Coordinates of C-alpha atoms in Angstrom, one line a residue:
X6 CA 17.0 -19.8 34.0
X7 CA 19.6 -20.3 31.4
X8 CA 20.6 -23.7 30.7
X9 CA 23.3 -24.3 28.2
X10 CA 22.9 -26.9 25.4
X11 CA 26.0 -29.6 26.9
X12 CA 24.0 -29.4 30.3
X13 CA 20.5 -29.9 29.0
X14 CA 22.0 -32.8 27.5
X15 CA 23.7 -33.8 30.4
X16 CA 20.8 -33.6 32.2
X17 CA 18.4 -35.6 29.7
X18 CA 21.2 -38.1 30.1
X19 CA 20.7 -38.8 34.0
X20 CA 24.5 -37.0 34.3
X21 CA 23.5 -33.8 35.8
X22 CA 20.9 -33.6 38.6
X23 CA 21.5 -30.1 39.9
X24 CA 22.4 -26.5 38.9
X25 CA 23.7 -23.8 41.3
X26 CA 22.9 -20.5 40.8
X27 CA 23.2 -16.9 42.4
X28 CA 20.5 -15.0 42.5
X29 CA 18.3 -12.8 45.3
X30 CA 15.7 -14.7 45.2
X31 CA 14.6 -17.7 43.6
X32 CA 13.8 -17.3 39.9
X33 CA 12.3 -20.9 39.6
X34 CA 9.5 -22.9 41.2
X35 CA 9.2 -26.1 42.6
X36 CA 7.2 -28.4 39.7
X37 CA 7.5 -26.0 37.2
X38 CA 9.4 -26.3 33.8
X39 CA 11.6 -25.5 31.4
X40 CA 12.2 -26.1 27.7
X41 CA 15.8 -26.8 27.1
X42 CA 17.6 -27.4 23.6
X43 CA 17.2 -31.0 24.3
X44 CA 13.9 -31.4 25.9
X45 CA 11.7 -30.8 28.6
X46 CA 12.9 -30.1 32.5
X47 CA 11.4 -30.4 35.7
X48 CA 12.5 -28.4 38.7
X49 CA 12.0 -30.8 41.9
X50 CA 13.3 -28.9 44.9
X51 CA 14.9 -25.4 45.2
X52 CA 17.5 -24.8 48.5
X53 CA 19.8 -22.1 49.9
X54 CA 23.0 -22.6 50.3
X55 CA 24.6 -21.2 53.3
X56 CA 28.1 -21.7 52.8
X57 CA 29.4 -22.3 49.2
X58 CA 33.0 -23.8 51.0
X59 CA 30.8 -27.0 51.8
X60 CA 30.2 -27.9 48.5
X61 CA 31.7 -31.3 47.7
X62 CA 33.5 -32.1 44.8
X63 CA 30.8 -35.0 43.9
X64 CA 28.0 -32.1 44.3
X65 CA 30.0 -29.8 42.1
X66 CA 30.5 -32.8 39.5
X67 CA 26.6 -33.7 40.2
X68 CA 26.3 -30.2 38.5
X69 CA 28.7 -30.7 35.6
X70 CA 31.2 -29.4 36.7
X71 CA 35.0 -30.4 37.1
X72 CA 35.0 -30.3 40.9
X73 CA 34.0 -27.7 43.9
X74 CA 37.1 -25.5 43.2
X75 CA 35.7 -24.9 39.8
X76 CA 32.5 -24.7 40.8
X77 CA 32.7 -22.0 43.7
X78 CA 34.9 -20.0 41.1
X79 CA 31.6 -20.1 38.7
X80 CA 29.5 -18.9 41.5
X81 CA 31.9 -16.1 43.0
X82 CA 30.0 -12.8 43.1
X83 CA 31.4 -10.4 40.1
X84 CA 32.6 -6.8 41.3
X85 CA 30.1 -3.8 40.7
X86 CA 28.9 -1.1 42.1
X87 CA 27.4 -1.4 46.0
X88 CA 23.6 -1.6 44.9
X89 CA 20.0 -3.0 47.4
X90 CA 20.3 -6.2 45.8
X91 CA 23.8 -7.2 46.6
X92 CA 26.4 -8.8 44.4
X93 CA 25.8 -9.0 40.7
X94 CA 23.1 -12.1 39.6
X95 CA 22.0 -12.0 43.5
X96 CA 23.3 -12.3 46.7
X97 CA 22.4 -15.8 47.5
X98 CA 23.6 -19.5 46.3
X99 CA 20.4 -21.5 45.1
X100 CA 20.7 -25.4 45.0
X101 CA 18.3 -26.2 41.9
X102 CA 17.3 -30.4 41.4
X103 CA 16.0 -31.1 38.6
X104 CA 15.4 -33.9 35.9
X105 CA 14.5 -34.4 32.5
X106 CA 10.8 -34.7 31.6
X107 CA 10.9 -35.8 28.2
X108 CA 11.4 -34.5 24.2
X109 CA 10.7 -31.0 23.0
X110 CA 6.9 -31.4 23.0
X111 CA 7.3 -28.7 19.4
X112 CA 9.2 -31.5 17.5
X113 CA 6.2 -34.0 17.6
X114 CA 3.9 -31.1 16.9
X115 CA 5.8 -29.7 14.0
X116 CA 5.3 -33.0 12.2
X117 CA 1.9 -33.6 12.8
X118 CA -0.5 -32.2 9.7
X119 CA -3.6 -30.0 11.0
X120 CA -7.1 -30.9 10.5
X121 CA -9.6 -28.5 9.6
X122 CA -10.4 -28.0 13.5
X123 CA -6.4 -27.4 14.1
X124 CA -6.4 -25.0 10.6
X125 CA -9.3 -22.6 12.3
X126 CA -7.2 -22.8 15.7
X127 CA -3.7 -21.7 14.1
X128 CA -4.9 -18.9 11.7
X129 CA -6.8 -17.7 15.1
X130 CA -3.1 -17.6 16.9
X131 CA -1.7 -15.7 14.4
X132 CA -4.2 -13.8 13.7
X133 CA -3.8 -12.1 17.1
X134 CA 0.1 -12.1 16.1
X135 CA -1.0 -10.1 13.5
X136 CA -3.2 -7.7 15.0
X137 CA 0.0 -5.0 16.3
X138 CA 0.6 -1.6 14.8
X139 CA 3.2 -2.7 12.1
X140 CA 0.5 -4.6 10.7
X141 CA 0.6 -8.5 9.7
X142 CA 3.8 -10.7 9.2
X143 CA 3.7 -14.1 9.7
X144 CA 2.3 -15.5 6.3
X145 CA 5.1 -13.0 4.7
X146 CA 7.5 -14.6 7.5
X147 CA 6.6 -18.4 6.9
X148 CA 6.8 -17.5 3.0
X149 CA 10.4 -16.2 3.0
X150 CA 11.6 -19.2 5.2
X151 CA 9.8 -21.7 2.9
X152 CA 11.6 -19.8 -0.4
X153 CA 15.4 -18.9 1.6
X154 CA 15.7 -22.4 3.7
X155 CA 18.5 -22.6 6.3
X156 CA 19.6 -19.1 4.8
X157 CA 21.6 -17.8 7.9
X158 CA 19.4 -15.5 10.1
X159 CA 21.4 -12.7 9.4
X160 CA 21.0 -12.5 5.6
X161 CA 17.7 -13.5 6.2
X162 CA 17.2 -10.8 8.0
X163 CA 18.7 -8.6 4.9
X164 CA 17.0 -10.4 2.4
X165 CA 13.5 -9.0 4.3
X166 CA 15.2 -5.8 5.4
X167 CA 14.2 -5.9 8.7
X168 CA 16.2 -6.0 12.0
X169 CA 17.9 -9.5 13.2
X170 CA 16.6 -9.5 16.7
X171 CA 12.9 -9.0 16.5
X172 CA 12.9 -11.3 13.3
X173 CA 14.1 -14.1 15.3
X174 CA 11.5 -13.6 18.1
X175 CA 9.1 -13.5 15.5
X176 CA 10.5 -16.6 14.0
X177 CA 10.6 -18.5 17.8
X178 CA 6.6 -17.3 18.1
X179 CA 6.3 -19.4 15.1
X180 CA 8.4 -22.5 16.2
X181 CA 6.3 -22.5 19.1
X182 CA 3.5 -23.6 16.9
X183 CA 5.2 -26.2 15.8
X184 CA 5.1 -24.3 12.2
X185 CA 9.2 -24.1 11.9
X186 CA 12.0 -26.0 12.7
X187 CA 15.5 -23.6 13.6
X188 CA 18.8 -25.4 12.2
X189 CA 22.3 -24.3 13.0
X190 CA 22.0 -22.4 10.2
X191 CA 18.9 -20.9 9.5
X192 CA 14.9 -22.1 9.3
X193 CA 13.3 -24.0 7.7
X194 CA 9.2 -25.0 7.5
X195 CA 8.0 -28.0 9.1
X196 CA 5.6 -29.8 7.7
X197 CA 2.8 -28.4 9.5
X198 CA 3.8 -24.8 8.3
X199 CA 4.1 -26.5 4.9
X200 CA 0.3 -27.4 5.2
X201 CA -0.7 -24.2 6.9
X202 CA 0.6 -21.9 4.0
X203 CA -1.4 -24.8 1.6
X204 CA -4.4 -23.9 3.2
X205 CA -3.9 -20.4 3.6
X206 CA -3.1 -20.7 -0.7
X207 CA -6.3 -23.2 -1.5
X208 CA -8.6 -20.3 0.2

């Protein structure tokens, strides 16, 4: 589920413990996990509720927001058309707990320098990123990041001439690797793409 960067950091804080959402049915499980923009969260329990009215203002505030009034106005079904699954984002009001796990598990990885094992392993990954029908991308990818750093995405994007979107889900594949690090403007190698593209150049 979306989670906004002021509440993931609210939440890594201990100053939000829930999130209410509409939805049909829920979207999120019990244990699982999310990455957020600042960090890891656990979901820890997942409940209906049946009447939004009852929502105090210190559960609305547990939430992050201003009080119930605020809250219930964020949760009010949007107008559309009549439709089987009910009011626009779902027909139900989900109570979601949850709590911080700890950091972005890519920001330790990104600084940590392969072995020869780890080497074999990552030119494996992308390897298979490679193998689709417009044919191999992400040394060309890590290269123009390492040459235009923190060059905003969309010039980037110019600068390569390809299109913005499926450039930075390209780009996220890679960060997932722990092989770039994503700035407020722009990318930029970590220092394991740094020794990646080393390797890749010594053969």
């Amino acid at each position: 589920m979306l989670i906004s960067r002021p509440v993931a950091e609210a939440i890594r804080d201990g100053r939000v413990t829930t999130q209410y959402r509409r939805w049909d049915a829920p979207r999120v499980k019990v244990g699982g996990t999310q990455l957020t923009a600042a960090g890891l969260v656990r979901f820890t329990r997942v409940t209906r509720v049946p009447d939004v009215g009852r929502i105090s203002d210190r559960a609305a505030r547990a939430a992050g927001m201003k009080d119930a009034a605020a809250l219930r106005k964020a949760l009010a079904p949007k107008d559309r058309k009549p439709g089987p699954r009910g009011s626009r984002g779902g027909a139900t009001v989900y109570r979601v707990h949850l709590e911080w796990v700890g950091a972005d598990p890519r920001v330790q990885l990104r600084d940590t320098i392969p072995d020869a094992a780890e080497l074999a392993d990552l030119r494996r990954r992308l390897g298979r990123l490679d193998a689709r029908p417009s044919g191999p991308w992400t040394r060309q990818t890590l290269e123009w990041i390492r040459d235009h750093p923190r060059v905003v995405s969309k010039e980037l994007a110019a600068l390569r001439g390809v299109e913005l979107l499926p450039m930075k889900a390209d780009i996220r594949r890679l960060k997932a690797l722990g092989l770039t690090i994503s700035h407020e403007v722009g990318y930029e190698l970590a220092p394991r793409g740094v020794a990646y593209l080393a390797a890749l150049d010594a053969g």
